[in-house]
Amino acid sequence: MFEGIITPIVTPFYRDAAETINYEAMENLVDHLIEKGVSGIFPLGSNGEFHVLNSEEKMAFSKAVIDHVAKRVPVYVGTGACSTKETIELSQKAESLGADALSVITPYFITPSDEEILQHYQKVANSVKIPIILYNIPKNTGCNISKAVLKELAKLPNVLGIKDSSGDLDNLKGYLEVTDGTGVKVLIGSDSKILDGYKLGASGAIAGTSNLITETIVHLDQAIRKKDWELAETLQNDIEALRGALKLGTVPSILKRSLELAQIAEVGPARRPVKETTTSVDNKILTMLKYYNLTN
């Protein structure tokens, strides 16, 4: 279940005053991704703008994704929040809606101690029965899940994975060391480190870039599993054209605009305060899309 390429899907919005969710675009994107061979769909991640959706929107969107995926692949719902109370509420609701697993980011804005992180995840894990993936992204949250904390959390029966978006291979090695033999899978969350992470022992990747360059990322996963290292190296390097373009705007504005310009799905803009792309930036995006043969 925690292997292969899992796509943290963008949340499509209309260009209306209320920035309402575009469910038709979600369905088009999900169908496209499953057709291209992804191993899982992950709504309400960082690229899914979970931080700008209210609780009602989160659950309505999660239900729509779960219903539309219809068990074709597992659905991993992001339910992390700043408070343990809200995280538990969202996690229980997502479980009741039929989520296959939960992704739970560390509390953010504050910098909790190791003991506080440990107790937070213990309470969340004990509140549900479905599997949980811990989500470590210290550059955004301000805190890192330590090896010692992960070692303790790996003892919980439904903590079955951790996504490491630290970009630090030493951190990843530490996670692999303490989860060895536990059944807890380590997933790469840094798209530039997929090959390196797999070589160290990661079981899969939660890759934002797979929203757009799905075939490249899925083929990278397949090449690594076949030990076709030359092809894997080429495909890993191919990701850099997109990663370079993503720096042209605030997350996830460039990714969403790229999906539109490639005519994959009308996912709309990011929610404000993130602004729409300019004509100049669109032209640069089109150049990037041509590299991947995603536009004429």
mmCIF file with all atom_site columns, C-alpha atoms in Angstrom, residues 44 58-59 62-63 66-67 71 75-79 87-104 123-132 158:
data_model
loop_
_atom_site.group_PDB
_atom_site.id
_atom_site.type_symbol
_atom_site.label_atom_id
_atom_site.label_alt_id
_atom_site.label_comp_id
_atom_site.label_asym_id
_atom_site.label_entity_id
_atom_site.label_seq_id
_atom_site.pdbx_PDB_ins_code
_atom_site.Cartn_x
_atom_site.Cartn_y
_atom_site.Cartn_z
_atom_site.occupancy
_atom_site.B_iso_or_equiv
_atom_site.pdbx_formal_charge
_atom_site.auth_seq_id
_atom_site.auth_comp_id
_atom_site.auth_asym_id
_atom_site.auth_atom_id
_atom_site.pdbx_PDB_model_num
ATOM 1  C CA . LEU A 1 44  ? -5.112  17.808 1.120  1.00 0.00 ? 44  LEU A CA 1
ATOM 2  C CA . LYS A 1 58  ? -11.680 19.532 3.478  1.00 0.00 ? 58  LYS A CA 1
ATOM 3  C CA . MET A 1 59  ? -14.193 16.820 4.243  1.00 0.00 ? 59  MET A CA 1
ATOM 4  C CA . SER A 1 62  ? -12.081 14.259 0.567  1.00 0.00 ? 62  SER A CA 1
ATOM 5  C CA . LYS A 1 63  ? -15.463 12.546 0.180  1.00 0.00 ? 63  LYS A CA 1
ATOM 6  C CA . ILE A 1 66  ? -12.799 8.935  -2.266 1.00 0.00 ? 66  ILE A CA 1
ATOM 7  C CA . ASP A 1 67  ? -16.079 8.412  -4.096 1.00 0.00 ? 67  ASP A CA 1
ATOM 8  C CA . LYS A 1 71  ? -11.113 1.927  -4.781 1.00 0.00 ? 71  LYS A CA 1
ATOM 9  C CA . VAL A 1 75  ? -6.713  7.363  -1.112 1.00 0.00 ? 75  VAL A CA 1
ATOM 10 C CA . TYR A 1 76  ? -4.530  9.004  1.536  1.00 0.00 ? 76  TYR A CA 1
ATOM 11 C CA . VAL A 1 77  ? -6.288  12.001 3.132  1.00 0.00 ? 77  VAL A CA 1
ATOM 12 C CA . GLY A 1 78  ? -4.293  14.790 4.750  1.00 0.00 ? 78  GLY A CA 1
ATOM 13 C CA . THR A 1 79  ? -5.789  15.510 8.187  1.00 0.00 ? 79  THR A CA 1
ATOM 14 C CA . THR A 1 87  ? -6.380  16.619 13.905 1.00 0.00 ? 87  THR A CA 1
ATOM 15 C CA . ILE A 1 88  ? -8.349  13.904 15.695 1.00 0.00 ? 88  ILE A CA 1
ATOM 16 C CA . GLU A 1 89  ? -11.677 15.344 14.516 1.00 0.00 ? 89  GLU A CA 1
ATOM 17 C CA . LEU A 1 90  ? -10.532 15.514 10.887 1.00 0.00 ? 90  LEU A CA 1
ATOM 18 C CA . SER A 1 91  ? -8.942  12.062 11.062 1.00 0.00 ? 91  SER A CA 1
ATOM 19 C CA . GLN A 1 92  ? -12.075 10.429 12.440 1.00 0.00 ? 92  GLN A CA 1
ATOM 20 C CA . LYS A 1 93  ? -14.242 12.122 9.811  1.00 0.00 ? 93  LYS A CA 1
ATOM 21 C CA . ALA A 1 94  ? -11.906 11.060 7.000  1.00 0.00 ? 94  ALA A CA 1
ATOM 22 C CA . GLU A 1 95  ? -11.954 7.500  8.301  1.00 0.00 ? 95  GLU A CA 1
ATOM 23 C CA . SER A 1 96  ? -15.758 7.525  8.345  1.00 0.00 ? 96  SER A CA 1
ATOM 24 C CA . LEU A 1 97  ? -15.787 8.747  4.726  1.00 0.00 ? 97  LEU A CA 1
ATOM 25 C CA . GLY A 1 98  ? -13.790 5.735  3.594  1.00 0.00 ? 98  GLY A CA 1
ATOM 26 C CA . ALA A 1 99  ? -10.207 6.991  3.433  1.00 0.00 ? 99  ALA A CA 1
ATOM 27 C CA . ASP A 1 100 ? -7.712  4.150  3.052  1.00 0.00 ? 100 ASP A CA 1
ATOM 28 C CA . ALA A 1 101 ? -5.069  5.949  5.087  1.00 0.00 ? 101 ALA A CA 1
ATOM 29 C CA . LEU A 1 102 ? -4.294  9.320  6.654  1.00 0.00 ? 102 LEU A CA 1
ATOM 30 C CA . SER A 1 103 ? -1.337  11.633 6.180  1.00 0.00 ? 103 SER A CA 1
ATOM 31 C CA . VAL A 1 104 ? -0.698  13.667 9.324  1.00 0.00 ? 104 VAL A CA 1
ATOM 32 C CA . LYS A 1 123 ? -3.396  10.393 20.551 1.00 0.00 ? 123 LYS A CA 1
ATOM 33 C CA . VAL A 1 124 ? -4.209  10.741 16.840 1.00 0.00 ? 124 VAL A CA 1
ATOM 34 C CA . ALA A 1 125 ? -3.208  7.146  16.059 1.00 0.00 ? 125 ALA A CA 1
ATOM 35 C CA . ASN A 1 126 ? -5.257  5.823  18.968 1.00 0.00 ? 126 ASN A CA 1
ATOM 36 C CA . SER A 1 127 ? -8.336  7.721  17.755 1.00 0.00 ? 127 SER A CA 1
ATOM 37 C CA . VAL A 1 128 ? -8.616  5.834  14.438 1.00 0.00 ? 128 VAL A CA 1
ATOM 38 C CA . LYS A 1 129 ? -8.147  2.321  13.105 1.00 0.00 ? 129 LYS A CA 1
ATOM 39 C CA . ILE A 1 130 ? -6.868  3.014  9.565  1.00 0.00 ? 130 ILE A CA 1
ATOM 40 C CA . PRO A 1 131 ? -3.167  3.403  8.710  1.00 0.00 ? 131 PRO A CA 1
ATOM 41 C CA . ILE A 1 132 ? -1.337  6.671  9.298  1.00 0.00 ? 132 ILE A CA 1
ATOM 42 C CA . ASN A 1 158 ? -1.480  1.766  12.625 1.00 0.00 ? 158 ASN A CA 1
#
